[in-house]
Tab-separated table of C-alpha atoms and ligand atoms in Angstrom:
chain	number	residue	atom	x	y	z
A	1	MET	CA	0.648	-35.341	-50.785
A	2	ILE	CA	0.828	-31.499	-51.176
A	3	HIS	CA	-0.806	-29.432	-53.973
A	4	ILE	CA	0.756	-26.157	-55.109
A	5	ILE	CA	-0.903	-23.966	-57.718
A	6	LEU	CA	0.862	-21.596	-59.766
A	7	PHE	CA	-1.603	-19.151	-60.889
A	8	GLY	CA	-1.419	-15.865	-63.357
A	9	PRO	CA	-1.692	-14.709	-66.897
A	10	PRO	CA	0.325	-16.032	-69.880
A	11	GLY	CA	3.672	-15.268	-69.943
A	12	CYS	CA	3.801	-14.542	-66.134
A	13	GLY	CA	6.562	-16.951	-65.302
A	14	LYS	CA	4.718	-20.012	-63.943
A	15	GLY	CA	6.392	-22.499	-66.120
A	16	THR	CA	10.012	-21.333	-65.096
A	17	GLN	CA	9.023	-21.347	-61.488
A	18	ALA	CA	7.464	-24.853	-61.630
A	19	LYS	CA	10.674	-26.288	-63.265
A	20	ILE	CA	13.095	-24.856	-60.308
A	21	ILE	CA	10.456	-25.633	-57.351
A	22	SER	CA	9.686	-29.176	-58.600
A	23	ASN	CA	13.322	-30.075	-58.909
A	24	ARG	CA	14.093	-28.472	-55.641
A	25	PHE	CA	11.571	-30.573	-53.895
A	26	GLY	CA	11.263	-33.350	-55.777
A	27	PHE	CA	7.390	-32.681	-56.808
A	28	ILE	CA	5.726	-33.566	-59.938
A	29	HIS	CA	5.278	-30.684	-62.384
A	30	LEU	CA	1.987	-30.819	-64.132
A	31	SER	CA	1.532	-28.244	-67.020
A	32	THR	CA	-1.734	-28.750	-68.941
A	33	GLY	CA	-0.124	-26.639	-71.746
A	34	MET	CA	2.899	-28.987	-72.015
A	35	ILE	CA	0.727	-32.079	-71.970
A	36	PHE	CA	-1.429	-30.573	-74.725
A	37	ARG	CA	1.697	-29.805	-76.741
A	38	ASP	CA	2.953	-33.282	-76.303
A	39	HIS	CA	-0.297	-34.636	-77.622
A	40	ILE	CA	-0.002	-32.304	-80.504
A	41	LYS	CA	3.528	-33.333	-81.429
A	42	LYS	CA	2.465	-36.990	-81.146
A	43	LYS	CA	-0.501	-36.255	-83.418
A	44	THR	CA	-3.050	-38.152	-80.962
A	45	SER	CA	-6.861	-37.337	-81.247
A	46	LEU	CA	-6.728	-35.252	-78.179
A	47	GLY	CA	-3.843	-33.254	-79.361
A	48	LYS	CA	-5.692	-32.667	-82.822
A	49	LEU	CA	-8.928	-31.455	-80.818
A	50	ALA	CA	-6.928	-29.282	-78.563
A	51	ASN	CA	-4.957	-27.663	-81.416
A	52	CYS	CA	-8.115	-26.224	-82.727
A	53	TYR	CA	-8.366	-23.968	-79.431
A	54	ILE	CA	-4.728	-23.470	-78.689
A	55	ASN	CA	-3.852	-21.948	-82.045
A	56	LYS	CA	-6.990	-19.611	-81.652
A	57	GLY	CA	-5.604	-18.706	-78.190
A	58	ILE	CA	-8.637	-19.716	-76.259
A	59	LEU	CA	-9.215	-22.334	-73.448
A	60	VAL	CA	-9.607	-26.000	-74.295
A	61	PRO	CA	-13.239	-26.917	-73.237
A	62	ASP	CA	-13.334	-28.086	-69.386
A	63	GLY	CA	-14.261	-31.728	-70.031
A	64	ILE	CA	-11.347	-32.259	-72.347
A	65	THR	CA	-9.077	-30.612	-69.842
A	66	THR	CA	-10.074	-32.166	-66.687
A	67	ASN	CA	-10.122	-35.750	-68.057
A	68	MET	CA	-6.543	-35.374	-69.243
A	69	LEU	CA	-5.505	-33.708	-66.012
A	70	ASN	CA	-7.358	-36.534	-63.850
A	71	MET	CA	-5.643	-39.291	-65.636
A	72	GLU	CA	-2.354	-37.538	-65.257
A	73	ILE	CA	-2.882	-37.151	-61.375
A	74	GLN	CA	-3.696	-40.947	-61.390
A	75	LYS	CA	-0.150	-41.865	-62.456
A	76	HIS	CA	1.391	-40.034	-59.376
A	77	PHE	CA	-0.550	-41.550	-56.343
A	78	LYS	CA	3.002	-41.853	-54.751
A	79	ALA	CA	4.132	-38.246	-55.562
A	80	LYS	CA	5.235	-36.217	-52.392
A	81	GLY	CA	3.530	-33.112	-54.093
A	82	ILE	CA	2.394	-31.841	-57.280
A	83	ILE	CA	2.837	-28.342	-58.851
A	84	TYR	CA	0.037	-27.543	-61.086
A	85	ASP	CA	1.048	-24.915	-63.961
A	86	GLY	CA	-1.800	-23.523	-66.013
A	87	TYR	CA	-4.538	-25.516	-64.015
A	88	PRO	CA	-7.052	-24.771	-62.947
A	89	ARG	CA	-7.946	-22.067	-65.169
A	90	THR	CA	-11.804	-22.098	-64.633
A	91	LYS	CA	-14.285	-22.505	-61.563
A	92	ASN	CA	-15.204	-26.060	-62.922
A	93	GLN	CA	-11.563	-26.985	-63.254
A	94	ILE	CA	-11.105	-26.109	-59.455
A	95	TYR	CA	-14.271	-28.228	-58.428
A	96	SER	CA	-12.838	-31.054	-60.593
A	97	LEU	CA	-9.464	-30.928	-59.098
A	98	GLU	CA	-10.946	-31.108	-55.535
A	99	LYS	CA	-13.218	-33.805	-56.548
A	100	VAL	CA	-10.516	-35.970	-57.717
A	101	LEU	CA	-8.186	-35.330	-54.935
A	102	LYS	CA	-10.915	-36.356	-52.394
A	103	LYS	CA	-11.881	-39.296	-54.490
A	104	PHE	CA	-8.346	-40.751	-54.231
A	105	CYS	CA	-7.587	-39.474	-50.796
A	106	LEU	CA	-4.577	-37.372	-52.080
A	107	GLY	CA	-4.811	-34.293	-49.645
A	108	LYS	CA	-6.169	-30.811	-50.764
A	109	ILE	CA	-5.192	-27.575	-52.533
A	110	ASP	CA	-2.533	-26.287	-49.996
A	111	ILE	CA	-1.282	-22.985	-51.720
A	112	ILE	CA	-2.103	-20.876	-54.705
A	113	PHE	CA	0.696	-18.658	-55.683
A	114	TYR	CA	-0.998	-15.591	-57.483
A	115	PHE	CA	1.390	-14.136	-59.985
A	116	PHE	CA	0.754	-10.292	-60.796
A	117	ILE	CA	2.359	-8.416	-63.681
A	118	GLN	CA	1.806	-5.478	-65.903
A	119	LYS	CA	-0.011	-6.318	-69.309
A	120	ASN	CA	2.729	-4.614	-71.605
A	121	LEU	CA	5.570	-6.940	-69.878
A	122	ILE	CA	3.772	-10.391	-70.530
A	123	ILE	CA	3.086	-9.275	-74.295
A	124	ASN	CA	7.021	-8.446	-74.637
A	125	ARG	CA	7.623	-11.701	-72.681
A	126	LEU	CA	5.602	-13.946	-74.823
A	127	LEU	CA	6.539	-12.765	-78.161
A	128	LYS	CA	10.316	-13.030	-77.213
A	129	ARG	CA	9.445	-16.566	-75.919
A	130	GLY	CA	7.854	-17.310	-79.572
A	131	LYS	CA	10.855	-16.401	-81.270
A	132	ILE	CA	12.933	-19.063	-79.417
A	133	SER	CA	10.354	-21.765	-78.856
A	134	HIS	CA	8.470	-21.355	-81.931
A	135	ARG	CA	5.379	-21.921	-80.275
A	136	ASN	CA	2.547	-20.932	-82.641
A	137	ASP	CA	0.368	-19.415	-79.941
A	138	ASP	CA	3.360	-17.172	-78.954
A	139	THR	CA	4.646	-15.837	-82.314
A	140	ASP	CA	1.374	-14.041	-83.339
A	141	ILE	CA	0.453	-10.657	-81.512
A	142	ILE	CA	-3.365	-11.343	-82.218
A	143	THR	CA	-3.120	-14.594	-80.401
A	144	VAL	CA	-1.129	-13.525	-77.705
A	145	GLN	CA	-3.665	-10.616	-77.205
A	146	ARG	CA	-6.641	-13.047	-77.226
A	147	ARG	CA	-4.913	-15.212	-74.422
A	148	ILE	CA	-4.590	-12.509	-72.317
A	149	LYS	CA	-8.221	-11.358	-72.985
A	150	GLU	CA	-9.195	-15.045	-72.264
A	151	TYR	CA	-7.331	-14.816	-68.974
A	152	HIS	CA	-9.213	-11.780	-67.782
A	153	LYS	CA	-12.407	-12.836	-69.052
A	154	LYS	CA	-12.539	-16.748	-67.748
A	155	THR	CA	-9.628	-17.172	-65.506
A	156	SER	CA	-8.662	-14.090	-63.262
A	157	LEU	CA	-11.222	-14.305	-60.706
A	158	ILE	CA	-11.684	-17.745	-60.228
A	159	TRP	CA	-10.116	-17.782	-56.701
A	160	GLU	CA	-12.643	-15.155	-55.456
A	161	ASN	CA	-14.419	-17.551	-53.115
A	162	TYR	CA	-13.668	-16.519	-49.611
A	163	LYS	CA	-12.763	-20.201	-48.871
A	164	TRP	CA	-9.548	-19.788	-50.830
A	165	LYS	CA	-8.585	-16.369	-48.852
A	166	ASN	CA	-5.998	-18.010	-46.630
A	167	SER	CA	-4.344	-20.206	-49.276
A	168	ILE	CA	-3.361	-17.626	-51.755
A	169	ILE	CA	0.025	-15.824	-51.607
A	170	LYS	CA	0.390	-13.071	-54.173
A	171	LEU	CA	3.685	-12.356	-55.750
A	172	ASN	CA	5.277	-9.549	-57.897
A	173	ALA	CA	6.084	-11.514	-61.195
A	174	SER	CA	8.235	-8.723	-62.642
A	175	LEU	CA	10.953	-9.539	-60.062
A	176	SER	CA	13.954	-11.602	-61.013
A	177	VAL	CA	13.520	-15.363	-61.355
A	178	GLU	CA	15.875	-16.154	-58.688
A	179	THR	CA	14.013	-13.634	-56.205
A	180	ILE	CA	10.682	-15.205	-57.002
A	181	SER	CA	11.994	-18.851	-56.674
A	182	ILE	CA	13.555	-18.238	-53.261
A	183	PHE	CA	10.283	-16.547	-52.017
A	184	ILE	CA	8.254	-19.383	-53.341
A	185	GLU	CA	10.759	-21.722	-51.671
A	186	LYS	CA	10.390	-20.310	-48.501
A	187	LYS	CA	6.603	-20.463	-48.283
A	188	ILE	CA	6.719	-24.109	-49.187
A	189	LEU	CA	9.278	-24.804	-46.322
A	190	ASN	CA	6.933	-23.180	-44.023
A	191	LEU	CA	4.134	-25.562	-45.017
A	192	LEU	CA	6.514	-28.562	-44.764
A	193	TYR	CA	8.005	-27.964	-41.576
B	201	ADP	P1	0.399	-19.996	-71.186
B	201	ADP	O1	0.288	-20.007	-69.767
B	201	ADP	O2	1.928	-19.454	-71.461
B	201	ADP	O3	-0.639	-19.261	-71.969
B	201	ADP	P2	0.378	-22.827	-71.527
B	201	ADP	O4	1.081	-23.537	-71.844
B	201	ADP	O5	-0.208	-22.674	-70.088
B	201	ADP	O6	0.680	-21.270	-71.926
B	201	ADP	O7	-1.195	-22.931	-72.112
B	201	ADP	C1	-1.159	-22.859	-73.786
B	201	ADP	C2	-2.629	-23.089	-74.341
B	201	ADP	O8	-3.118	-24.294	-73.670
B	201	ADP	C3	-3.626	-22.163	-73.622
B	201	ADP	O9	-3.889	-21.016	-74.347
B	201	ADP	C4	-4.974	-22.911	-73.739
B	201	ADP	O10	-5.586	-22.881	-75.135
B	201	ADP	C5	-4.498	-24.333	-73.369
B	201	ADP	N1	-4.593	-24.693	-71.986
B	201	ADP	C6	-3.571	-25.133	-70.941
B	201	ADP	N2	-4.116	-25.250	-69.955
B	201	ADP	C7	-5.413	-25.178	-69.783
B	201	ADP	C8	-6.619	-25.126	-68.938
B	201	ADP	N3	-6.001	-25.456	-67.795
B	201	ADP	N4	-7.837	-25.283	-69.397
B	201	ADP	C9	-8.088	-24.931	-70.831
B	201	ADP	N5	-7.233	-24.728	-71.873
B	201	ADP	C10	-5.785	-24.975	-71.281
């Protein structure tokens, strides 16, 4: 089973690419943000808890997030591959992912696509998305800015350990959706064949 991580700040296009790539290759798309929003919609206890953090634009604590993600992975033991969108976001989440993959002999983290983009572009994209999706955390500029700050403070440097050096592929997230998806597809094909 192959494991592909889409990494980058909020609004960089991870979700869009994850959908395209998972369809193209028949991989499972795991988005922690989407799973949280599903819980919020269904008013589960996890949803109520996560909502307190998400509405403020801060990360949901690791324990809650990793438990949820580990349970999700266990539903997909037979998958060809998994695309992770919005996970891991902390070093603890990386350790936890490595641990669960090892425990169930599911392979390892194969590629980390690292999306780079200017801050003003992502703010515009998020506010625009907020108007269409009505996501609370996308409509308010203060929350949007807090999420970007949270990304720089807690997330942006999590892959700095040298062991990930050869697994990281950088990409320019201000290019078109199509250009980026073709780029990602080629890299995945190289990995598969
Ligand atoms: P975006 O990448 O645009 O911020 P997401 O849907 O990935 O959107 O995340 C929305 C919110 O869900 C985050 O701001 C955070 O509060 C929470 N969240 C999602 N993934 C994680 C994670 N891996 N760890 C902690 N919190 C998370």
